[in-house]
């Protein structure tokens, strides 16, 4: 058919030769996905990932990333979401409806606590908070209407390491699925299914990205029925991710373990140095004995990454500790972790934890990939500002 200029600007006759191959996976950008013919369109299923129907329901780029992420955890299915928090929301909306009950640890990632409160206030769901160190005692909290148990290991501010096998066993006996926020471990220090979790969630924003340059989340399962329930919520909520961001996460994966180990080694040195300082009352790092649940970490985990907290001695006021934080030059004041830059964040822990008994101001460090000696020197000069 003859085409005018305007039409040929849209419909090109050129087709690149086939047979191209390279290590990086292709980046497929699409809202509309084309069908071969009407019959093919009518026979397409969005659910089982055997074909493509619409950009929102997956492209070769997102399917490839999902498969690679599932493999890290030893899972079978994975669904991407545009942020870690939207991955959390997908899980809550997949498993909770009016009249249901959800159990969340008291140290849960704060926006998930906020979501629990919203579900309780406006959606008729009961959201109850439990002591993260409860272990098998969770059995006594599980009611007939309890439909989901959240776990997080460790809590990402106060760093308690729960007894995950005990919690998962107790929930399994009552037939309640356990969701694990495994962001801290990146699926490297801990594989969620090995300790009995049914649903493993990640903020890919952290180590998987590794660049502090994007937001994304993932939900991984082994069980087909659980995945289908999640896929329903994923579809209904419209949780699509951009192809370029999905590509960037894939670009980060090959170096993730090496980065994680580098963060881990450096963070332990910084934490050990802090532990020896008179200004610091406690180092809340799962590999250190001060940390609640340290023995659980020793039993279940293989590494620690770059994130930990400290409690300043009670003689230092919030104002003094704020001065210390402001005086740091290599640590940016900001949320998140997993990128090359070190970060620091003081927390008003008593405002987010009802049962907090420790004294002293809590400061969280994310040790990045800078030289460890430089980071320690920076902390040392900032401590003089106390
Ligand atoms: C960052 C984080 C999230 C949320 O991820 P976003 O991509 O920032 O929405 C959830 N859980 C934990 C433990 C996190 O650290």
Coordinates of N, CA and C and ligand atoms in Angstrom, one line a residue, residues 82-86 88 109 152 156 181 183-184 201 203-206 215-217 336-337 364, ligand 1:
X82 N 5.4 -0.8 41.6 CA 6.2 0.4 41.4 C 7.0 0.9 42.6
X83 N 6.8 0.3 43.8 CA 7.6 0.7 44.9 C 7.5 -0.5 45.9
X84 N 8.4 -0.5 46.9 CA 8.3 -1.5 48.0 C 6.9 -1.3 48.7
X85 N 6.5 -0.1 48.9 CA 5.3 0.1 49.6 C 4.1 -0.4 48.8
X86 N 4.1 -0.2 47.5 CA 2.9 -0.7 46.7 C 3.0 -2.2 46.7
X88 N 3.8 -4.0 49.3 CA 3.1 -4.3 50.6 C 1.6 -4.1 50.5
X109 N 7.9 -1.9 59.3 CA 8.2 -0.7 58.4 C 7.1 0.2 58.6
X152 N 9.1 -9.1 59.7 CA 10.1 -8.3 59.1 C 11.4 -8.6 59.8
X156 N 13.6 -2.6 60.6 CA 14.5 -1.8 59.9 C 15.0 -0.5 60.6
X181 N 8.8 -9.3 55.0 CA 9.5 -8.1 54.3 C 11.0 -8.5 54.5
X183 N 13.6 -7.2 52.8 CA 14.4 -6.1 52.1 C 15.8 -6.0 52.7
X184 N 15.9 -6.1 54.0 CA 17.2 -6.0 54.7 C 18.2 -7.0 54.2
X201 N 8.5 -10.4 50.3 CA 8.4 -9.1 49.7 C 9.8 -8.4 49.8
X203 N 11.8 -4.5 48.8 CA 11.9 -3.2 48.2 C 13.1 -3.2 47.3
X204 N 12.9 -3.4 46.0 CA 14.1 -3.4 45.1 C 14.8 -2.1 45.0
X205 N 14.1 -1.1 45.5 CA 14.7 0.3 45.7 C 16.1 0.2 46.4
X206 N 16.3 -0.8 47.2 CA 17.5 -0.8 48.0 C 18.7 -1.6 47.3
X215 N 12.6 3.4 42.3 CA 11.8 2.8 43.3 C 11.1 1.6 42.6
X216 N 11.1 0.4 43.3 CA 10.4 -0.7 42.8 C 10.2 -1.7 43.9
X217 N 9.2 -2.6 43.8 CA 9.0 -3.6 44.8 C 8.7 -5.0 44.1
X336 N 16.1 5.3 53.3 CA 16.5 4.3 52.3 C 18.0 3.8 52.6
X337 N 18.4 2.8 51.7 CA 19.7 2.3 51.8 C 20.0 1.5 50.6
X364 N 20.2 5.7 63.0 CA 20.4 4.6 62.0 C 21.5 5.0 61.0
Ligands
LIG1 C1 12.3 0.9 51.8 C2 11.5 -0.2 52.4 C3 10.2 -0.5 52.0 C4 9.5 0.4 51.0 O1 10.1 0.5 49.8 P1 9.9 1.8 48.8 O2 10.3 1.3 47.5 O3 10.7 2.9 49.4 O4 8.4 2.0 48.9 C5 9.5 -1.5 52.6 N1 10.1 -2.2 53.6 C6 11.4 -1.9 54.0 C7 11.9 -2.8 55.2 C8 12.1 -0.9 53.5 O5 13.3 -0.7 53.9

